[in-house]
PDB file of C-alpha atoms in Angstrom:
ATOM      1  CA  MET A   1      84.321 110.821 102.774  1.00 93.00           C
ATOM      2  CA  LEU A   2      86.950 108.089 103.217  1.00 92.00           C
ATOM      3  CA  ALA A   3      87.089 107.403  99.475  1.00 94.00           C
ATOM      4  CA  GLY A   4      87.612 111.153  98.989  1.00 95.00           C
ATOM      5  CA  ILE A   5      90.485 111.260 101.502  1.00 93.00           C
ATOM      6  CA  LEU A   6      92.204 108.392  99.679  1.00 93.00           C
ATOM      7  CA  LYS A   7      91.796 110.199  96.341  1.00 93.00           C
ATOM      8  CA  GLU A   8      93.195 113.445  97.832  1.00 93.00           C
ATOM      9  CA  ASN A   9      96.246 111.482  98.952  1.00 89.00           C
ATOM     10  CA  GLY A  10      96.879 110.033  95.506  1.00 92.00           C
ATOM     11  CA  VAL A  11      95.572 106.539  96.276  1.00 92.00           C
ATOM     12  CA  ASN A  12      94.011 104.670  93.344  1.00 92.00           C
ATOM     13  CA  GLY A  13      90.370 103.990  94.276  1.00 93.00           C
ATOM     14  CA  ASP A  14      89.522 101.558  91.444  1.00 92.00           C
ATOM     15  CA  GLY A  15      89.025  98.694  93.900  1.00 92.00           C
ATOM     16  CA  ILE A  16      86.656 100.533  96.254  1.00 95.00           C
ATOM     17  CA  LEU A  17      83.089  99.233  96.432  1.00 95.00           C
ATOM     18  CA  PHE A  18      80.012 100.705  98.111  1.00 95.00           C
ATOM     19  CA  ASP A  19      77.264  98.619  99.709  1.00 95.00           C
ATOM     20  CA  GLN A  20      73.720  99.940  99.378  1.00 93.00           C
ATOM     21  CA  GLY A  21      72.519  98.373 102.637  1.00 92.00           C
ATOM     22  CA  ALA A  22      75.423  98.259 105.103  1.00 95.00           C
ATOM     23  CA  ARG A  23      77.416 101.116 106.621  1.00 94.00           C
ATOM     24  CA  THR A  24      81.166 101.570 106.922  1.00 95.00           C
ATOM     25  CA  ALA A  25      82.608 100.131 110.153  1.00 92.00           C
ATOM     26  CA  LEU A  26      83.526 102.607 112.867  1.00 91.00           C
ATOM     27  CA  ALA A  27      86.397 102.310 115.323  1.00 87.00           C
ATOM     28  CA  PHE A  28      86.443 104.532 118.405  1.00 88.00           C
ATOM     29  CA  VAL A  29      89.946 104.964 119.771  1.00 84.00           C
ATOM     30  CA  THR A  30      90.390 105.984 123.400  1.00 86.00           C
ATOM     31  CA  LEU A  31      93.805 107.314 124.374  1.00 80.00           C
ATOM     32  CA  ARG A  32      95.411 106.388 127.671  1.00 79.00           C
ATOM     33  CA  SER A  33      97.726 108.855 129.411  1.00 78.00           C
ATOM     34  CA  ASP A  34     100.808 107.135 127.878  1.00 74.00           C
ATOM     35  CA  GLY A  35      99.496 107.522 124.306  1.00 66.00           C
ATOM     36  CA  GLU A  36      98.522 103.845 124.004  1.00 74.00           C
ATOM     37  CA  ARG A  37      95.052 103.027 122.689  1.00 78.00           C
ATOM     38  CA  GLU A  38      91.925 101.120 123.514  1.00 83.00           C
ATOM     39  CA  PHE A  39      89.543 100.252 120.682  1.00 84.00           C
ATOM     40  CA  MET A  40      85.761  99.966 120.487  1.00 85.00           C
ATOM     41  CA  PHE A  41      84.145  98.847 117.218  1.00 88.00           C
ATOM     42  CA  TYR A  42      80.726  99.260 115.595  1.00 88.00           C
ATOM     43  CA  ARG A  43      80.043  96.637 112.877  1.00 86.00           C
ATOM     44  CA  ASN A  44      76.716  94.890 112.676  1.00 84.00           C
ATOM     45  CA  PRO A  45      77.377  93.958 109.941  1.00 91.00           C
ATOM     46  CA  SER A  46      79.530  96.575 108.233  1.00 95.00           C
ATOM     47  CA  ALA A  47      80.074  96.812 104.482  1.00 96.00           C
ATOM     48  CA  ASP A  48      83.570  95.268 104.576  1.00 95.00           C
ATOM     49  CA  MET A  49      82.192  92.085 106.179  1.00 96.00           C
ATOM     50  CA  LEU A  50      79.887  91.555 103.183  1.00 97.00           C
ATOM     51  CA  LEU A  51      82.547  91.618 100.454  1.00 97.00           C
ATOM     52  CA  LYS A  52      82.115  88.559  98.186  1.00 97.00           C
ATOM     53  CA  PRO A  53      84.839  86.890  96.081  1.00 98.00           C
ATOM     54  CA  ALA A  54      82.857  87.676  92.894  1.00 98.00           C
ATOM     55  CA  GLU A  55      82.994  91.406  93.726  1.00 97.00           C
ATOM     56  CA  LEU A  56      86.800  91.607  93.757  1.00 97.00           C
ATOM     57  CA  ASN A  57      88.457  93.724  91.074  1.00 97.00           C
ATOM     58  CA  LEU A  58      90.955  91.086  89.982  1.00 97.00           C
ATOM     59  CA  ASP A  59      92.644  93.399  87.457  1.00 97.00           C
ATOM     60  CA  VAL A  60      93.665  95.768  90.276  1.00 96.00           C
ATOM     61  CA  ILE A  61      94.969  92.849  92.349  1.00 97.00           C
ATOM     62  CA  ARG A  62      96.888  91.322  89.416  1.00 98.00           C
ATOM     63  CA  ALA A  63      98.558  94.678  88.692  1.00 96.00           C
ATOM     64  CA  ALA A  64      99.855  95.023  92.266  1.00 95.00           C
ATOM     65  CA  LYS A  65     103.542  94.576  93.074  1.00 95.00           C
ATOM     66  CA  VAL A  66     102.709  94.059  96.769  1.00 97.00           C
ATOM     67  CA  PHE A  67      99.512  92.700  98.306  1.00 97.00           C
ATOM     68  CA  HIS A  68      99.259  93.790 101.961  1.00 98.00           C
ATOM     69  CA  TYR A  69      96.582  92.483 104.322  1.00 98.00           C
ATOM     70  CA  GLY A  70      95.553  92.010 107.932  1.00 97.00           C
ATOM     71  CA  SER A  71      93.450  89.394 109.717  1.00 98.00           C
ATOM     72  CA  ILE A  72      90.193  91.229 110.486  1.00 96.00           C
ATOM     73  CA  SER A  73      88.803  90.201 107.108  1.00 97.00           C
ATOM     74  CA  LEU A  74      89.160  86.535 108.163  1.00 98.00           C
ATOM     75  CA  ILE A  75      86.561  86.813 110.941  1.00 97.00           C
ATOM     76  CA  THR A  76      83.332  86.203 108.992  1.00 96.00           C
ATOM     77  CA  GLU A  77      82.027  85.015 105.636  1.00 97.00           C
ATOM     78  CA  PRO A  78      81.727  86.040 102.841  1.00 97.00           C
ATOM     79  CA  CYS A  79      84.626  88.416 103.512  1.00 97.00           C
ATOM     80  CA  ARG A  80      86.951  85.585 104.549  1.00 98.00           C
ATOM     81  CA  SER A  81      86.529  83.832 101.198  1.00 98.00           C
ATOM     82  CA  ALA A  82      87.084  87.140  99.374  1.00 98.00           C
ATOM     83  CA  HIS A  83      90.314  87.660 101.366  1.00 98.00           C
ATOM     84  CA  LEU A  84      91.599  84.157 100.534  1.00 98.00           C
ATOM     85  CA  ARG A  85      90.726  84.553  96.845  1.00 98.00           C
ATOM     86  CA  ALA A  86      92.491  87.932  96.659  1.00 98.00           C
ATOM     87  CA  MET A  87      95.631  86.432  98.238  1.00 98.00           C
ATOM     88  CA  GLU A  88      95.561  83.539  95.777  1.00 98.00           C
ATOM     89  CA  VAL A  89      95.214  85.841  92.733  1.00 98.00           C
ATOM     90  CA  ALA A  90      97.959  88.187  93.977  1.00 98.00           C
ATOM     91  CA  LYS A  91     100.354  85.278  94.600  1.00 98.00           C
ATOM     92  CA  GLU A  92      99.657  83.791  91.139  1.00 98.00           C
ATOM     93  CA  ALA A  93     100.381  87.208  89.566  1.00 98.00           C
ATOM     94  CA  GLY A  94     103.781  87.356  91.299  1.00 97.00           C
ATOM     95  CA  ALA A  95     103.017  89.972  93.955  1.00 97.00           C
ATOM     96  CA  LEU A  96     104.944  90.072  97.222  1.00 97.00           C
ATOM     97  CA  LEU A  97     102.526  89.053 100.011  1.00 98.00           C
ATOM     98  CA  SER A  98     102.823  91.208 103.146  1.00 98.00           C
ATOM     99  CA  TYR A  99     100.922  90.306 106.348  1.00 98.00           C
ATOM    100  CA  ASP A 100     100.280  92.417 109.441  1.00 97.00           C
ATOM    101  CA  PRO A 101      97.897  90.410 111.663  1.00 96.00           C
ATOM    102  CA  ASN A 102      96.731  93.661 113.328  1.00 93.00           C
ATOM    103  CA  LEU A 103      95.158  91.841 116.279  1.00 95.00           C
ATOM    104  CA  ARG A 104      91.892  93.391 117.478  1.00 93.00           C
ATOM    105  CA  LEU A 105      90.569  90.856 119.993  1.00 93.00           C
ATOM    106  CA  PRO A 106      87.174  92.553 120.659  1.00 90.00           C
ATOM    107  CA  LEU A 107      86.164  91.740 117.062  1.00 93.00           C
ATOM    108  CA  TRP A 108      86.806  87.987 117.333  1.00 96.00           C
ATOM    109  CA  PRO A 109      84.374  85.422 118.809  1.00 96.00           C
ATOM    110  CA  SER A 110      87.182  84.129 121.090  1.00 97.00           C
ATOM    111  CA  PRO A 111      90.979  84.383 121.556  1.00 97.00           C
ATOM    112  CA  LYS A 112      91.347  80.782 120.280  1.00 98.00           C
ATOM    113  CA  ASP A 113      89.429  81.626 117.110  1.00 98.00           C
ATOM    114  CA  ALA A 114      91.637  84.694 116.587  1.00 98.00           C
ATOM    115  CA  ARG A 115      94.848  82.686 117.024  1.00 98.00           C
ATOM    116  CA  ASP A 116      93.677  79.824 114.776  1.00 98.00           C
ATOM    117  CA  GLN A 117      92.498  82.071 111.957  1.00 98.00           C
ATOM    118  CA  ILE A 118      95.509  84.415 112.084  1.00 98.00           C
ATOM    119  CA  LEU A 119      97.856  81.416 111.807  1.00 98.00           C
ATOM    120  CA  SER A 120      95.720  79.716 109.115  1.00 98.00           C
ATOM    121  CA  ILE A 121      97.217  81.930 106.374  1.00 98.00           C
ATOM    122  CA  TRP A 122     100.659  82.364 107.986  1.00 98.00           C
ATOM    123  CA  GLU A 123     102.654  80.257 105.537  1.00 98.00           C
ATOM    124  CA  GLN A 124     101.549  82.119 102.413  1.00 98.00           C
ATOM    125  CA  ALA A 125     103.186  85.423 103.404  1.00 98.00           C
ATOM    126  CA  ASP A 126     106.569  86.629 102.103  1.00 98.00           C
ATOM    127  CA  ILE A 127     106.828  89.396 104.729  1.00 98.00           C
ATOM    128  CA  ILE A 128     105.238  89.328 108.190  1.00 98.00           C
ATOM    129  CA  LYS A 129     105.183  92.132 110.740  1.00 97.00           C
ATOM    130  CA  VAL A 130     104.063  91.426 114.314  1.00 97.00           C
ATOM    131  CA  SER A 131     104.049  93.679 117.359  1.00 95.00           C
ATOM    132  CA  ASP A 132     105.402  92.567 120.747  1.00 96.00           C
ATOM    133  CA  VAL A 133     101.794  92.135 122.007  1.00 95.00           C
ATOM    134  CA  GLU A 134     100.874  90.004 118.972  1.00 97.00           C
ATOM    135  CA  LEU A 135     104.005  87.865 119.388  1.00 98.00           C
ATOM    136  CA  GLU A 136     103.079  87.099 123.011  1.00 98.00           C
ATOM    137  CA  PHE A 137      99.485  86.332 121.992  1.00 98.00           C
ATOM    138  CA  LEU A 138     100.390  84.025 119.093  1.00 98.00           C
ATOM    139  CA  THR A 139     103.205  82.102 120.808  1.00 97.00           C
ATOM    140  CA  ASP A 140     102.076  82.254 124.454  1.00 97.00           C
ATOM    141  CA  ARG A 141     105.677  83.196 125.284  1.00 97.00           C
ATOM    142  CA  GLU A 142     107.484  86.336 126.408  1.00 97.00           C
ATOM    143  CA  VAL A 143     109.153  88.476 123.739  1.00 97.00           C
ATOM    144  CA  SER A 144     112.475  86.961 122.654  1.00 97.00           C
ATOM    145  CA  ASP A 145     114.329  85.959 119.490  1.00 97.00           C
ATOM    146  CA  GLU A 146     113.361  82.338 120.159  1.00 97.00           C
ATOM    147  CA  ALA A 147     109.651  83.233 120.407  1.00 98.00           C
ATOM    148  CA  ALA A 148     109.872  85.258 117.189  1.00 98.00           C
ATOM    149  CA  LEU A 149     111.713  82.498 115.316  1.00 97.00           C
ATOM    150  CA  SER A 150     109.047  79.984 116.345  1.00 98.00           C
ATOM    151  CA  LEU A 151     106.840  81.929 113.886  1.00 98.00           C
ATOM    152  CA  TRP A 152     109.315  81.524 111.011  1.00 98.00           C
ATOM    153  CA  HIS A 153     108.203  79.482 107.994  1.00 97.00           C
ATOM    154  CA  PRO A 154     110.389  78.230 105.090  1.00 96.00           C
ATOM    155  CA  GLY A 155     108.878  80.551 102.438  1.00 96.00           C
ATOM    156  CA  LEU A 156     109.311  83.704 104.524  1.00 98.00           C
ATOM    157  CA  LYS A 157     111.656  86.421 103.251  1.00 97.00           C
ATOM    158  CA  LEU A 158     111.427  88.798 106.235  1.00 98.00           C
ATOM    159  CA  LEU A 159     109.919  88.617 109.726  1.00 98.00           C
ATOM    160  CA  LEU A 160     109.630  91.912 111.592  1.00 98.00           C
ATOM    161  CA  LEU A 161     108.944  92.409 115.284  1.00 97.00           C
ATOM    162  CA  THR A 162     107.980  95.949 116.282  1.00 94.00           C
ATOM    163  CA  LEU A 163     108.730  96.988 119.861  1.00 92.00           C
ATOM    164  CA  GLY A 164     107.211 100.486 120.096  1.00 86.00           C
ATOM    165  CA  GLU A 165     109.706 102.949 121.571  1.00 86.00           C
ATOM    166  CA  LYS A 166     112.393 100.219 121.524  1.00 91.00           C
ATOM    167  CA  GLY A 167     112.447 100.067 117.715  1.00 92.00           C
ATOM    168  CA  CYS A 168     112.232  96.797 115.809  1.00 96.00           C
ATOM    169  CA  ARG A 169     113.935  93.456 115.294  1.00 98.00           C
ATOM    170  CA  TYR A 170     114.316  91.779 111.929  1.00 98.00           C
ATOM    171  CA  TYR A 171     114.855  88.149 110.925  1.00 98.00           C
ATOM    172  CA  THR A 172     115.736  86.651 107.520  1.00 98.00           C
ATOM    173  CA  LYS A 173     117.093  83.213 106.616  1.00 96.00           C
ATOM    174  CA  ASP A 174     120.642  84.639 106.535  1.00 96.00           C
ATOM    175  CA  PHE A 175     120.773  87.344 109.214  1.00 97.00           C
ATOM    176  CA  ARG A 176     118.972  89.003 112.102  1.00 97.00           C
ATOM    177  CA  GLY A 177     119.343  92.137 114.188  1.00 98.00           C
ATOM    178  CA  ALA A 178     117.699  95.167 115.799  1.00 98.00           C
ATOM    179  CA  VAL A 179     117.229  98.800 114.772  1.00 97.00           C
ATOM    180  CA  ASP A 180     116.589 101.511 117.352  1.00 94.00           C
ATOM    181  CA  THR A 181     113.818 104.036 116.899  1.00 91.00           C
ATOM    182  CA  PHE A 182     113.855 107.806 117.459  1.00 93.00           C
ATOM    183  CA  LYS A 183     113.085 109.642 120.673  1.00 93.00           C
ATOM    184  CA  VAL A 184     109.972 111.779 120.125  1.00 94.00           C
ATOM    185  CA  LYS A 185     107.167 113.228 122.249  1.00 93.00           C
ATOM    186  CA  THR A 186     104.437 110.616 121.835  1.00 90.00           C
ATOM    187  CA  VAL A 187     100.865 111.892 121.729  1.00 89.00           C
ATOM    188  CA  ASP A 188      98.975 109.047 120.026  1.00 88.00           C
ATOM    189  CA  THR A 189     100.364 105.722 118.760  1.00 88.00           C
ATOM    190  CA  THR A 190      97.470 105.149 116.308  1.00 88.00           C
ATOM    191  CA  GLY A 191      98.796 104.472 112.812  1.00 91.00           C
ATOM    192  CA  ALA A 192     102.449 104.057 113.825  1.00 92.00           C
ATOM    193  CA  GLY A 193     102.564 100.390 112.774  1.00 91.00           C
ATOM    194  CA  ASP A 194     100.855 101.223 109.474  1.00 93.00           C
ATOM    195  CA  ALA A 195     103.331 104.051 108.815  1.00 95.00           C
ATOM    196  CA  PHE A 196     106.211 101.657 109.558  1.00 95.00           C
ATOM    197  CA  VAL A 197     104.954  98.947 107.185  1.00 96.00           C
ATOM    198  CA  GLY A 198     103.907 101.422 104.490  1.00 96.00           C
ATOM    199  CA  ALA A 199     107.367 102.993 104.500  1.00 96.00           C
ATOM    200  CA  LEU A 200     109.070  99.590 104.359  1.00 97.00           C
ATOM    201  CA  LEU A 201     106.941  98.359 101.447  1.00 97.00           C
ATOM    202  CA  THR A 202     107.460 101.610  99.535  1.00 95.00           C
ATOM    203  CA  LYS A 203     111.218 101.182  99.819  1.00 95.00           C
ATOM    204  CA  ILE A 204     111.331  97.529  98.692  1.00 94.00           C
ATOM    205  CA  LEU A 205     108.549  97.791  96.096  1.00 92.00           C
ATOM    206  CA  HIS A 206     110.837  98.083  93.092  1.00 84.00           C
ATOM    207  CA  ASP A 207     113.850  96.213  94.458  1.00 91.00           C
ATOM    208  CA  HIS A 208     113.268  93.049  96.477  1.00 92.00           C
ATOM    209  CA  SER A 209     117.032  92.463  96.718  1.00 95.00           C
ATOM    210  CA  VAL A 210     117.018  94.843  99.724  1.00 96.00           C
ATOM    211  CA  LEU A 211     115.655  91.862 101.691  1.00 96.00           C
ATOM    212  CA  GLU A 212     118.939  89.988 101.101  1.00 96.00           C
ATOM    213  CA  ASP A 213     121.312  92.881 101.888  1.00 97.00           C
ATOM    214  CA  GLU A 214     121.522  93.571 105.623  1.00 98.00           C
ATOM    215  CA  THR A 215     123.185  96.998 105.299  1.00 98.00           C
ATOM    216  CA  ARG A 216     120.502  98.299 102.945  1.00 97.00           C
ATOM    217  CA  LEU A 217     117.696  96.638 104.911  1.00 98.00           C
ATOM    218  CA  ARG A 218     118.887  98.372 108.102  1.00 98.00           C
ATOM    219  CA  GLU A 219     118.733 101.741 106.281  1.00 96.00           C
ATOM    220  CA  VAL A 220     115.179 100.991 105.125  1.00 97.00           C
ATOM    221  CA  LEU A 221     114.153  99.972 108.659  1.00 97.00           C
ATOM    222  CA  LYS A 222     115.680 103.161 110.068  1.00 97.00           C
ATOM    223  CA  PHE A 223     113.558 105.127 107.584  1.00 96.00           C
ATOM    224  CA  SER A 224     110.482 103.041 108.539  1.00 96.00           C
ATOM    225  CA  ASN A 225     111.123 103.603 112.257  1.00 96.00           C
ATOM    226  CA  ALA A 226     111.317 107.360 111.597  1.00 96.00           C
ATOM    227  CA  CYS A 227     107.933 107.249 109.826  1.00 96.00           C
ATOM    228  CA  GLY A 228     106.400 105.345 112.736  1.00 95.00           C
ATOM    229  CA  ALA A 229     107.921 107.711 115.313  1.00 95.00           C
ATOM    230  CA  ILE A 230     106.657 110.877 113.581  1.00 96.00           C
ATOM    231  CA  THR A 231     103.155 109.366 113.359  1.00 95.00           C
ATOM    232  CA  THR A 232     103.034 109.098 117.175  1.00 93.00           C
ATOM    233  CA  THR A 233     103.648 112.854 117.601  1.00 94.00           C
ATOM    234  CA  LYS A 234     100.188 113.810 116.267  1.00 93.00           C
ATOM    235  CA  LYS A 235      96.638 112.643 116.923  1.00 90.00           C
ATOM    236  CA  GLY A 236      94.843 110.422 114.449  1.00 86.00           C
ATOM    237  CA  ALA A 237      96.046 107.975 111.805  1.00 87.00           C
ATOM    238  CA  ILE A 238      95.933 109.467 108.288  1.00 90.00           C
ATOM    239  CA  PRO A 239      96.513 113.107 109.392  1.00 90.00           C
ATOM    240  CA  ALA A 240      99.558 112.008 111.392  1.00 94.00           C
ATOM    241  CA  LEU A 241     101.340 110.222 108.527  1.00 94.00           C
ATOM    242  CA  PRO A 242     104.546 112.067 107.584  1.00 95.00           C
ATOM    243  CA  ASN A 243     105.788 113.095 104.156  1.00 92.00           C
ATOM    244  CA  GLU A 244     109.292 112.228 102.990  1.00 91.00           C
ATOM    245  CA  SER A 245     110.832 115.630 103.821  1.00 94.00           C
ATOM    246  CA  GLU A 246     109.650 115.351 107.474  1.00 95.00           C
ATOM    247  CA  VAL A 247     111.264 111.930 107.675  1.00 96.00           C
ATOM    248  CA  HIS A 248     114.595 113.139 106.244  1.00 94.00           C
ATOM    249  CA  GLN A 249     114.544 116.030 108.718  1.00 94.00           C
ATOM    250  CA  LEU A 250     114.263 113.562 111.618  1.00 94.00           C
ATOM    251  CA  LEU A 251     116.926 111.275 110.109  1.00 93.00           C
ATOM    252  CA  GLN A 252     119.378 114.172 109.665  1.00 91.00           C
ATOM    253  CA  GLY A 253     118.774 115.459 113.187  1.00 83.00           C
ATOM    254  CA  ALA A 254     119.354 112.029 114.748  1.00 66.00           C
TER     255      ALA A 254
END
């Protein structure tokens, strides 16, 4: 079903594998009254946890302009080794490495393990996006520019801090700033961060120089914020993702 949904949405499925013995992981999302979520996971083990380095489709990875990943695949072997190998191949092929830690504490053996493993691959990324909650978790400090910059590393091109309804902050080696989001009626925040990052990567995919031009980067982040905001107005993740005309409608009305 999930492979079919990806195909319907024009996503290349050449890298998808099926495991004969394990099932696909399930995530149950409970909505609080303010639209924020609580997660419960079923994986014991799930197919993604069993991915081996030898099973990777390296041709697909080498052809990618951007390689985007989270941290959940670092939790157990053999998936962790597959993740590290995929990153290595993508980097060698010249892809831009984009990292969204996507902290899901219930899946980790302990908070310390989560922090250690998330930071273990930190310095390989070209772009990193963290939420305010993840920033506090990783730095053990309240949200501030100083806390965010403590996560900077010399090879980083862009560090993004998402702040929910307060928009986002951005940091590069030459400039930093904040971009407000859009006021919308929030129903469900699931997928908003993914919409934000997906929109950003789509816009810089063919022209990395955007990362060095603050005016253009701010425009891209405004577009990304609009994508994230629209996603919160509907339930679910994939069904809530906007198309470009919906985004331009919100941008024009702002």
